[in-house]
Short mmCIF file of N, CA and C in Angstrom, two decimals:
data_model
loop_
_atom_site.label_atom_id
_atom_site.label_comp_id
_atom_site.label_asym_id
_atom_site.label_seq_id
_atom_site.Cartn_x
_atom_site.Cartn_y
_atom_site.Cartn_z
N VAL A 1 -193.82 14.91 -2.56
CA VAL A 1 -195.20 15.31 -2.66
C VAL A 1 -195.60 16.23 -1.37
N VAL A 2 -195.07 15.99 -0.25
CA VAL A 2 -195.32 16.86 0.89
C VAL A 2 -194.87 18.25 0.58
N GLY A 3 -193.71 18.43 -0.09
CA GLY A 3 -193.31 19.77 -0.51
C GLY A 3 -194.32 20.45 -1.52
N VAL A 4 -194.84 19.69 -2.41
CA VAL A 4 -195.77 20.34 -3.27
C VAL A 4 -196.90 20.76 -2.51
N ILE A 5 -197.51 20.05 -1.74
CA ILE A 5 -198.69 20.35 -0.84
C ILE A 5 -198.33 21.62 -0.02
N ALA A 6 -197.09 21.62 0.59
CA ALA A 6 -196.66 22.72 1.47
C ALA A 6 -196.88 24.03 0.63
N ILE A 7 -196.24 24.00 -0.60
CA ILE A 7 -196.35 25.37 -1.37
C ILE A 7 -197.74 25.67 -1.88
N MET A 8 -198.74 24.72 -1.92
CA MET A 8 -200.00 24.94 -2.32
C MET A 8 -200.83 25.59 -1.31
N ASP A 9 -200.50 25.55 -0.08
CA ASP A 9 -201.24 26.10 1.03
C ASP A 9 -200.58 27.46 1.45
N ASP A 10 -201.34 28.23 2.13
CA ASP A 10 -200.87 29.60 2.54
C ASP A 10 -200.56 29.64 4.17
N LYS A 11 -200.33 28.40 4.71
CA LYS A 11 -199.99 28.44 6.08
C LYS A 11 -198.99 27.23 6.30
N PRO A 12 -198.21 27.32 7.27
CA PRO A 12 -197.28 26.14 7.51
C PRO A 12 -197.94 24.80 7.81
N LEU A 13 -197.19 23.74 7.53
CA LEU A 13 -197.86 22.39 7.89
C LEU A 13 -197.75 22.12 9.34
N GLU A 14 -198.76 21.70 10.06
CA GLU A 14 -198.88 21.59 11.34
C GLU A 14 -198.45 20.22 11.91
N ASN A 15 -198.85 19.19 11.08
CA ASN A 15 -198.51 17.81 11.50
C ASN A 15 -197.96 17.11 10.35
N GLU A 16 -196.71 17.15 10.07
CA GLU A 16 -196.17 16.44 8.88
C GLU A 16 -196.30 15.01 8.79
N THR A 17 -196.19 14.31 9.92
CA THR A 17 -196.40 12.82 10.00
C THR A 17 -197.75 12.51 9.57
N TYR A 18 -198.80 13.30 10.11
CA TYR A 18 -200.13 13.10 9.82
C TYR A 18 -200.41 13.21 8.31
N LEU A 19 -199.79 14.17 7.63
CA LEU A 19 -199.98 14.43 6.24
C LEU A 19 -199.30 13.33 5.52
N LYS A 20 -198.18 12.88 5.86
CA LYS A 20 -197.53 11.69 5.23
C LYS A 20 -198.44 10.46 5.22
N ARG A 21 -199.07 10.22 6.27
CA ARG A 21 -199.93 9.05 6.46
C ARG A 21 -201.19 9.12 5.45
N LEU A 22 -201.71 10.41 5.36
CA LEU A 22 -202.88 10.71 4.54
C LEU A 22 -202.46 10.55 3.01
N LEU A 23 -201.16 10.96 2.66
CA LEU A 23 -200.62 10.76 1.31
C LEU A 23 -200.44 9.35 0.98
N GLU A 24 -199.92 8.60 1.91
CA GLU A 24 -199.74 7.10 1.67
C GLU A 24 -201.12 6.47 1.37
N PHE A 25 -202.23 6.95 1.93
CA PHE A 25 -203.54 6.42 1.58
C PHE A 25 -204.05 6.62 0.18
N VAL A 26 -203.57 7.79 -0.21
CA VAL A 26 -204.06 8.32 -1.70
C VAL A 26 -203.13 8.31 -2.61
N LYS A 27 -201.82 7.58 -2.36
CA LYS A 27 -200.71 7.56 -3.12
C LYS A 27 -201.01 7.15 -4.60
N SER A 28 -201.60 5.94 -4.65
CA SER A 28 -201.98 5.52 -6.11
C SER A 28 -202.75 6.46 -6.86
N LYS A 29 -203.70 7.21 -6.32
CA LYS A 29 -204.51 8.17 -7.12
C LYS A 29 -203.63 9.34 -7.58
N SER A 30 -202.76 9.66 -6.56
CA SER A 30 -201.94 10.92 -6.85
C SER A 30 -200.87 10.58 -7.98
N GLU A 31 -200.32 9.40 -7.84
CA GLU A 31 -199.28 8.98 -8.84
C GLU A 31 -199.94 9.05 -10.18
N LEU A 32 -201.15 8.41 -10.27
CA LEU A 32 -201.81 8.37 -11.63
C LEU A 32 -202.08 9.74 -12.13
N GLU A 33 -202.40 10.74 -11.28
CA GLU A 33 -202.67 12.12 -11.62
C GLU A 33 -201.38 12.78 -12.21
N PHE A 34 -200.22 12.48 -11.49
CA PHE A 34 -198.91 12.94 -11.86
C PHE A 34 -198.42 12.43 -13.22
N GLU A 35 -198.70 11.12 -13.33
CA GLU A 35 -198.40 10.47 -14.55
C GLU A 35 -199.16 10.99 -15.77
N LYS A 36 -200.39 11.30 -15.61
CA LYS A 36 -201.16 11.88 -16.65
C LYS A 36 -200.65 13.23 -17.00
N LEU A 37 -200.36 14.08 -15.99
CA LEU A 37 -199.91 15.36 -16.39
C LEU A 37 -198.52 15.45 -16.92
N ILE A 38 -197.63 14.59 -16.46
CA ILE A 38 -196.24 14.54 -16.99
C ILE A 38 -196.38 14.15 -18.55
N VAL A 39 -197.17 13.05 -18.87
CA VAL A 39 -197.43 12.79 -20.21
C VAL A 39 -197.93 13.80 -21.14
N LYS A 40 -198.97 14.57 -20.52
CA LYS A 40 -199.61 15.60 -21.25
C LYS A 40 -198.66 16.76 -21.52
N ASP A 41 -197.79 17.15 -20.47
CA ASP A 41 -196.89 18.14 -20.68
C ASP A 41 -195.52 17.78 -21.25
N ASP A 42 -195.57 16.59 -21.97
CA ASP A 42 -194.39 16.11 -22.68
C ASP A 42 -193.15 15.97 -21.70
N LYS A 43 -193.36 15.45 -20.54
CA LYS A 43 -192.28 15.10 -19.62
C LYS A 43 -191.63 16.38 -19.06
N THR A 44 -192.26 17.53 -19.02
CA THR A 44 -191.80 18.60 -18.27
C THR A 44 -192.41 18.59 -16.97
N LEU A 45 -191.59 19.02 -15.89
CA LEU A 45 -192.04 18.86 -14.55
C LEU A 45 -193.00 20.08 -14.31
N LEU A 46 -193.92 19.91 -13.49
CA LEU A 46 -195.13 20.61 -13.31
C LEU A 46 -195.06 21.85 -12.37
N ILE A 47 -194.15 22.75 -12.75
CA ILE A 47 -194.06 23.94 -11.88
C ILE A 47 -195.45 24.80 -12.09
N LYS A 48 -195.79 24.99 -13.27
CA LYS A 48 -196.93 25.65 -13.42
C LYS A 48 -198.20 25.10 -13.18
N GLY A 49 -198.26 23.76 -13.34
CA GLY A 49 -199.47 22.87 -13.14
C GLY A 49 -199.58 22.20 -11.84
N SER A 50 -198.64 22.23 -10.96
CA SER A 50 -198.76 21.36 -9.86
C SER A 50 -199.92 21.62 -8.95
N SER A 51 -200.14 22.98 -8.76
CA SER A 51 -201.34 23.26 -7.97
C SER A 51 -202.63 22.82 -8.47
N ASP A 52 -202.68 22.63 -9.82
CA ASP A 52 -203.87 22.19 -10.49
C ASP A 52 -204.19 20.76 -10.28
N ILE A 53 -203.28 19.94 -9.82
CA ILE A 53 -203.58 18.51 -9.63
C ILE A 53 -204.63 18.47 -8.57
N PHE A 54 -204.43 19.03 -7.40
CA PHE A 54 -205.40 19.01 -6.45
C PHE A 54 -206.92 19.56 -7.01
N GLU A 55 -206.74 20.75 -7.53
CA GLU A 55 -207.94 21.43 -8.09
C GLU A 55 -208.66 20.69 -9.17
N ASN A 56 -207.99 19.89 -10.03
CA ASN A 56 -208.63 19.17 -11.13
C ASN A 56 -208.87 17.77 -10.80
N PHE A 57 -208.55 17.31 -9.63
CA PHE A 57 -208.70 15.85 -9.24
C PHE A 57 -210.18 15.45 -9.40
N GLN A 58 -210.57 14.44 -10.14
CA GLN A 58 -211.94 14.10 -10.45
C GLN A 58 -212.67 13.63 -9.17
N ASP A 59 -211.97 12.63 -8.59
CA ASP A 59 -212.58 12.02 -7.26
C ASP A 59 -212.46 12.93 -6.25
N VAL A 60 -213.21 12.79 -5.10
CA VAL A 60 -213.28 13.58 -3.91
C VAL A 60 -212.42 13.00 -2.91
N LEU A 61 -211.30 13.75 -2.69
CA LEU A 61 -210.44 13.35 -1.46
C LEU A 61 -211.14 13.95 -0.15
N PHE A 62 -211.24 13.19 0.95
CA PHE A 62 -211.92 13.75 1.91
C PHE A 62 -211.24 13.25 3.28
N GLN A 63 -211.45 14.01 4.37
CA GLN A 63 -211.16 13.63 5.82
C GLN A 63 -212.18 14.21 6.61
N VAL A 64 -212.71 13.46 7.58
CA VAL A 64 -213.71 13.96 8.55
C VAL A 64 -213.26 13.58 9.84
N CYS A 65 -213.14 14.58 10.72
CA CYS A 65 -212.45 14.36 12.10
C CYS A 65 -213.77 14.46 13.10
N TYR A 66 -213.63 13.66 14.12
CA TYR A 66 -214.69 13.60 15.17
C TYR A 66 -214.05 13.68 16.48
N ASN A 67 -214.81 14.32 17.42
CA ASN A 67 -214.17 14.31 18.85
C ASN A 67 -214.63 13.16 19.54
N GLU A 68 -214.36 12.99 20.93
CA GLU A 68 -214.74 11.87 21.59
C GLU A 68 -216.33 11.61 21.78
N ASP A 69 -216.98 12.73 21.70
CA ASP A 69 -218.43 12.49 21.77
C ASP A 69 -219.03 12.26 20.32
N HIS A 70 -218.26 11.86 19.43
CA HIS A 70 -218.61 11.47 18.05
C HIS A 70 -219.25 12.68 17.27
N GLU A 71 -218.89 13.90 17.67
CA GLU A 71 -219.40 15.10 16.96
C GLU A 71 -218.41 15.45 15.87
N GLN A 72 -218.82 15.77 14.68
CA GLN A 72 -217.92 16.26 13.61
C GLN A 72 -217.33 17.47 14.06
N ILE A 73 -215.94 17.55 13.88
CA ILE A 73 -215.22 18.82 14.25
C ILE A 73 -214.43 19.40 13.19
N ASP A 74 -214.15 18.71 12.19
CA ASP A 74 -213.29 19.25 10.93
C ASP A 74 -213.72 18.46 9.74
N VAL A 75 -213.60 19.11 8.56
CA VAL A 75 -213.87 18.52 7.27
C VAL A 75 -212.75 18.98 6.39
N VAL A 76 -212.09 18.23 5.68
CA VAL A 76 -211.24 18.57 4.60
C VAL A 76 -211.65 17.85 3.35
N LEU A 77 -211.83 18.64 2.27
CA LEU A 77 -212.39 18.12 1.08
C LEU A 77 -211.51 18.66 -0.16
N SER A 78 -211.33 17.86 -1.07
CA SER A 78 -210.80 18.51 -2.40
C SER A 78 -211.69 19.29 -3.13
N PRO A 79 -211.37 20.37 -3.88
CA PRO A 79 -212.27 21.29 -4.62
C PRO A 79 -213.22 20.50 -5.49
N SER A 80 -212.98 19.14 -5.89
CA SER A 80 -213.85 18.47 -6.68
C SER A 80 -215.20 18.20 -6.04
N ALA A 81 -215.27 18.31 -4.66
CA ALA A 81 -216.45 18.03 -3.92
C ALA A 81 -217.54 19.02 -4.35
N GLU A 82 -217.19 20.26 -4.81
CA GLU A 82 -218.07 21.36 -5.17
C GLU A 82 -218.81 20.80 -6.41
N ASN A 83 -217.99 20.28 -7.52
CA ASN A 83 -218.68 19.83 -8.74
C ASN A 83 -219.51 18.60 -8.39
N THR A 84 -219.11 17.73 -7.54
CA THR A 84 -219.69 16.45 -7.42
C THR A 84 -221.11 16.66 -6.58
N PHE A 85 -220.96 17.46 -5.57
CA PHE A 85 -222.12 17.52 -4.65
C PHE A 85 -223.04 18.85 -5.02
N GLY A 86 -222.36 19.88 -5.36
CA GLY A 86 -223.03 21.24 -5.69
C GLY A 86 -222.92 22.14 -4.43
N TYR A 87 -222.35 21.78 -3.38
CA TYR A 87 -222.13 22.67 -2.33
C TYR A 87 -220.69 23.33 -2.39
N SER A 88 -220.63 24.58 -1.94
CA SER A 88 -219.32 25.15 -1.81
C SER A 88 -218.49 24.55 -0.69
N ILE A 89 -217.23 24.67 -0.74
CA ILE A 89 -216.40 24.18 0.42
C ILE A 89 -216.69 24.83 1.73
N ASN A 90 -217.11 26.18 1.73
CA ASN A 90 -217.60 26.76 2.94
C ASN A 90 -218.83 26.16 3.44
N GLU A 91 -219.77 25.77 2.51
CA GLU A 91 -221.05 25.30 2.94
C GLU A 91 -220.82 23.86 3.61
N PHE A 92 -219.86 23.01 2.96
CA PHE A 92 -219.46 21.71 3.51
C PHE A 92 -218.93 22.02 4.92
N ARG A 93 -218.06 23.01 5.27
CA ARG A 93 -217.52 23.18 6.60
C ARG A 93 -218.51 23.40 7.58
N GLU A 94 -219.64 24.12 7.13
CA GLU A 94 -220.65 24.48 8.07
C GLU A 94 -221.72 23.43 8.37
N MET A 95 -221.80 22.38 7.46
CA MET A 95 -222.80 21.44 7.68
C MET A 95 -222.26 20.08 8.31
N ASP A 96 -223.19 19.25 8.86
CA ASP A 96 -223.02 18.04 9.30
C ASP A 96 -223.08 17.05 8.02
N LEU A 97 -221.94 16.43 7.71
CA LEU A 97 -221.98 15.58 6.58
C LEU A 97 -222.85 14.38 6.51
N ALA A 98 -223.37 14.12 7.83
CA ALA A 98 -224.51 13.18 7.84
C ALA A 98 -225.70 13.47 6.92
N GLU A 99 -225.92 14.79 6.70
CA GLU A 99 -227.03 15.20 5.79
C GLU A 99 -226.84 14.74 4.30
N LEU A 100 -225.67 14.36 3.96
CA LEU A 100 -225.52 14.00 2.57
C LEU A 100 -225.95 12.51 2.40
N TYR A 101 -226.22 11.77 3.30
CA TYR A 101 -226.62 10.34 3.14
C TYR A 101 -228.03 10.29 2.67
N PHE A 102 -228.36 9.63 1.69
CA PHE A 102 -229.75 9.46 1.31
C PHE A 102 -230.50 8.55 2.29
N ASP A 103 -229.86 7.60 2.88
CA ASP A 103 -230.45 6.69 3.93
C ASP A 103 -229.58 6.71 5.11
N GLN A 104 -230.12 7.13 6.16
CA GLN A 104 -229.40 7.10 7.50
C GLN A 104 -228.99 5.78 7.94
N ASN A 105 -229.85 4.69 7.66
CA ASN A 105 -229.52 3.42 7.97
C ASN A 105 -228.21 2.92 7.31
N GLN A 106 -228.07 3.28 5.99
CA GLN A 106 -226.94 3.00 5.29
C GLN A 106 -225.71 3.61 5.78
N ARG A 107 -225.85 4.84 6.28
CA ARG A 107 -224.71 5.59 6.93
C ARG A 107 -224.37 4.82 8.15
N GLU A 108 -225.15 4.40 9.03
CA GLU A 108 -224.87 3.66 10.24
C GLU A 108 -224.17 2.47 9.97
N SER A 109 -224.67 1.68 8.94
CA SER A 109 -224.01 0.38 8.63
C SER A 109 -222.65 0.57 8.12
N PHE A 110 -222.50 1.64 7.29
CA PHE A 110 -221.13 2.11 6.75
C PHE A 110 -220.13 2.33 7.79
N PHE A 111 -220.57 3.17 8.84
CA PHE A 111 -219.74 3.55 9.83
C PHE A 111 -219.35 2.40 10.83
N GLN A 112 -220.29 1.56 11.03
CA GLN A 112 -220.03 0.34 11.86
C GLN A 112 -218.92 -0.75 11.20
N LEU A 113 -219.23 -0.82 9.90
CA LEU A 113 -218.39 -1.79 9.14
C LEU A 113 -216.92 -1.14 9.03
N LEU A 114 -216.88 0.19 8.85
CA LEU A 114 -215.54 0.81 8.78
C LEU A 114 -214.89 0.78 10.08
N LYS A 115 -215.48 0.85 11.13
CA LYS A 115 -214.83 0.84 12.44
C LYS A 115 -214.44 -0.57 12.77
N THR A 116 -215.06 -1.49 12.37
CA THR A 116 -214.71 -2.91 12.60
C THR A 116 -213.59 -3.39 11.61
N GLU A 117 -213.80 -3.04 10.25
CA GLU A 117 -212.80 -3.40 9.19
C GLU A 117 -211.61 -2.73 9.23
N LYS A 118 -211.70 -1.34 9.62
CA LYS A 118 -210.68 -0.20 9.54
C LYS A 118 -210.41 0.17 8.14
N ARG A 119 -210.65 -0.50 7.15
CA ARG A 119 -210.43 -0.01 5.79
C ARG A 119 -211.42 -0.70 4.87
N LEU A 120 -211.97 0.12 3.92
CA LEU A 120 -213.07 -0.44 2.94
C LEU A 120 -212.56 0.06 1.55
N ARG A 121 -212.73 -0.89 0.52
CA ARG A 121 -212.44 -0.53 -0.89
C ARG A 121 -213.75 -0.78 -1.68
N ASN A 122 -213.91 0.26 -2.53
CA ASN A 122 -215.05 0.26 -3.43
C ASN A 122 -216.51 -0.06 -2.90
N TYR A 123 -216.64 0.60 -1.64
CA TYR A 123 -217.87 0.41 -0.88
C TYR A 123 -218.88 1.33 -1.49
N PRO A 124 -220.06 0.84 -1.86
CA PRO A 124 -221.05 1.55 -2.62
C PRO A 124 -221.97 2.28 -1.52
N LEU A 125 -222.21 3.64 -1.70
CA LEU A 125 -223.03 4.38 -0.89
C LEU A 125 -224.00 5.24 -1.87
N THR A 126 -225.17 5.51 -1.32
CA THR A 126 -226.08 6.47 -2.01
C THR A 126 -226.16 7.71 -1.21
N LEU A 127 -225.82 8.90 -1.93
CA LEU A 127 -225.73 10.23 -1.29
C LEU A 127 -226.74 11.08 -1.95
N LYS A 128 -226.87 12.33 -1.39
CA LYS A 128 -227.62 13.46 -2.05
C LYS A 128 -226.79 14.62 -2.29
N LYS A 129 -227.15 15.23 -3.56
CA LYS A 129 -226.58 16.38 -3.87
C LYS A 129 -227.30 17.63 -3.35
N LYS A 130 -226.75 18.76 -3.53
CA LYS A 130 -227.42 20.03 -2.93
C LYS A 130 -228.80 20.17 -3.60
N ASP A 131 -228.88 19.94 -4.90
CA ASP A 131 -230.18 20.04 -5.59
C ASP A 131 -231.14 18.99 -5.37
N GLY A 132 -230.85 17.95 -4.47
CA GLY A 132 -231.70 16.88 -4.08
C GLY A 132 -231.55 15.62 -4.96
N GLY A 133 -230.84 15.75 -5.98
CA GLY A 133 -230.48 14.63 -6.82
C GLY A 133 -229.68 13.55 -6.10
N ILE A 134 -229.90 12.33 -6.65
CA ILE A 134 -229.27 11.10 -5.98
C ILE A 134 -227.79 10.89 -6.66
N LEU A 135 -226.85 10.65 -5.87
CA LEU A 135 -225.44 10.40 -6.21
C LEU A 135 -224.93 9.05 -5.72
N TYR A 136 -224.70 8.22 -6.73
CA TYR A 136 -224.19 6.90 -6.42
C TYR A 136 -222.62 6.98 -6.42
N VAL A 137 -222.03 6.48 -5.35
CA VAL A 137 -220.51 6.59 -5.15
C VAL A 137 -220.00 5.32 -4.82
N GLU A 138 -218.68 5.18 -4.98
CA GLU A 138 -217.85 4.07 -4.38
C GLU A 138 -216.69 4.84 -3.58
N ILE A 139 -216.55 4.28 -2.34
CA ILE A 139 -215.67 4.87 -1.39
C ILE A 139 -214.47 3.87 -1.20
N ASP A 140 -213.28 4.49 -1.13
CA ASP A 140 -212.11 3.77 -0.60
C ASP A 140 -211.82 4.57 0.67
N CYS A 141 -211.92 4.01 1.95
CA CYS A 141 -211.84 4.72 3.07
C CYS A 141 -211.23 3.93 4.21
N GLU A 142 -210.72 4.74 5.11
CA GLU A 142 -210.01 4.12 6.28
C GLU A 142 -210.44 4.79 7.56
N PHE A 143 -210.43 4.09 8.62
CA PHE A 143 -210.79 4.59 9.90
C PHE A 143 -209.42 4.81 10.64
N VAL A 144 -209.19 6.13 11.17
CA VAL A 144 -207.91 6.55 11.81
C VAL A 144 -208.06 6.93 13.10
N VAL A 145 -207.13 6.50 13.91
CA VAL A 145 -207.14 6.91 15.28
C VAL A 145 -205.74 7.33 15.76
N ASP A 146 -204.64 7.12 15.03
CA ASP A 146 -203.32 7.51 15.39
C ASP A 146 -202.90 8.83 14.65
N GLU A 147 -201.97 9.47 15.38
CA GLU A 147 -201.34 10.75 14.92
C GLU A 147 -202.38 11.69 14.16
N LEU A 148 -203.40 11.92 15.06
CA LEU A 148 -204.26 12.95 14.62
C LEU A 148 -204.11 14.31 15.27
N PRO A 149 -204.55 15.37 14.71
CA PRO A 149 -204.39 16.68 15.38
C PRO A 149 -205.17 16.64 16.88
N ASP A 150 -204.78 17.63 17.65
CA ASP A 150 -205.35 17.51 18.96
C ASP A 150 -206.82 17.73 18.98
N SER A 151 -207.59 17.26 19.94
CA SER A 151 -208.94 17.27 20.05
C SER A 151 -209.68 16.41 19.05
N THR A 152 -208.86 15.53 18.32
CA THR A 152 -209.50 14.65 17.40
C THR A 152 -209.43 13.33 17.98
N ALA A 153 -210.64 12.64 18.13
CA ALA A 153 -210.53 11.19 18.64
C ALA A 153 -210.34 10.10 17.52
N PHE A 154 -211.02 10.43 16.29
CA PHE A 154 -210.90 9.59 15.25
C PHE A 154 -211.23 10.24 13.98
N ALA A 155 -210.93 9.69 12.82
CA ALA A 155 -211.27 10.32 11.64
C ALA A 155 -211.49 9.31 10.54
N PHE A 156 -212.22 9.64 9.62
CA PHE A 156 -212.36 8.88 8.32
C PHE A 156 -211.74 9.61 7.26
N ARG A 157 -211.00 8.85 6.43
CA ARG A 157 -210.34 9.64 5.25
C ARG A 157 -210.39 8.65 4.15
N GLY A 158 -210.38 9.29 2.96
CA GLY A 158 -210.42 8.44 1.74
C GLY A 158 -210.70 9.12 0.50
N VAL A 159 -211.06 8.37 -0.46
CA VAL A 159 -211.42 8.82 -1.77
C VAL A 159 -212.85 8.37 -2.19
N LEU A 160 -213.71 9.29 -2.74
CA LEU A 160 -215.03 9.03 -3.09
C LEU A 160 -215.07 9.19 -4.61
N LYS A 161 -215.59 8.20 -5.34
CA LYS A 161 -215.70 8.28 -6.82
C LYS A 161 -217.24 8.29 -7.13
N ASP A 162 -217.51 9.20 -8.00
CA ASP A 162 -218.93 9.36 -8.44
C ASP A 162 -219.15 8.21 -9.57
N VAL A 163 -220.05 7.19 -9.30
CA VAL A 163 -220.26 6.23 -10.24
C VAL A 163 -221.78 6.25 -10.64
N THR A 164 -222.41 7.38 -10.62
CA THR A 164 -223.78 7.59 -10.98
C THR A 164 -223.99 7.20 -12.40
N GLN A 165 -223.16 7.66 -13.37
CA GLN A 165 -223.45 7.31 -14.85
C GLN A 165 -223.44 5.89 -15.03
N ARG A 166 -222.26 5.20 -14.49
CA ARG A 166 -222.16 3.76 -14.56
C ARG A 166 -223.36 3.02 -13.96
N PHE A 167 -223.82 3.53 -12.82
CA PHE A 167 -224.94 2.92 -12.08
C PHE A 167 -226.19 2.96 -13.04
N LYS A 168 -226.46 4.11 -13.60
CA LYS A 168 -227.66 4.32 -14.40
C LYS A 168 -227.53 3.48 -15.74
N GLU A 169 -226.36 3.31 -16.23
CA GLU A 169 -226.12 2.48 -17.55
C GLU A 169 -226.36 1.02 -17.14
N ASN A 170 -226.08 0.58 -15.93
CA ASN A 170 -226.31 -0.84 -15.49
C ASN A 170 -227.78 -1.06 -15.44
N LEU A 171 -228.46 0.01 -14.92
CA LEU A 171 -229.94 -0.20 -14.73
C LEU A 171 -230.53 -0.30 -16.19
N ARG A 172 -230.06 0.39 -17.11
CA ARG A 172 -230.68 0.23 -18.55
C ARG A 172 -230.42 -1.03 -19.02
#
């Protein structure tokens, strides 16, 4: 999988160990996507479609890095973030992701719990889209302090799943 990611990018991998740890976190999601594509392509290996896995991934893979002053310094998002939130990847890189939270108190509670627990599964959050619409999500996320790029004190990384439709159906 590291090799597939290496050929999908236009620059060399800077920290292979860091990438491997990130992949371990999203391994089950990646395996499911590979299995779907292999079955769909009648068991032919995905040379033409391998770069499409990341492009067509429904859930949002993310990593947000912070410095020692708790300032956001880097954001990595899968392309599906554009469809989910309505912002372009460049807009995401320019903004403070704290702006996405519908309720800043919920954001603080989430951060504190994540720092304490180190890993959360199916954690519900209410976020905002670019157009102001409400987005209900579940997050699988981990708090990371080891083997990060230089100048990064800690990071949050994980998978964000849009459950807005399910949430609205439950309300009905």
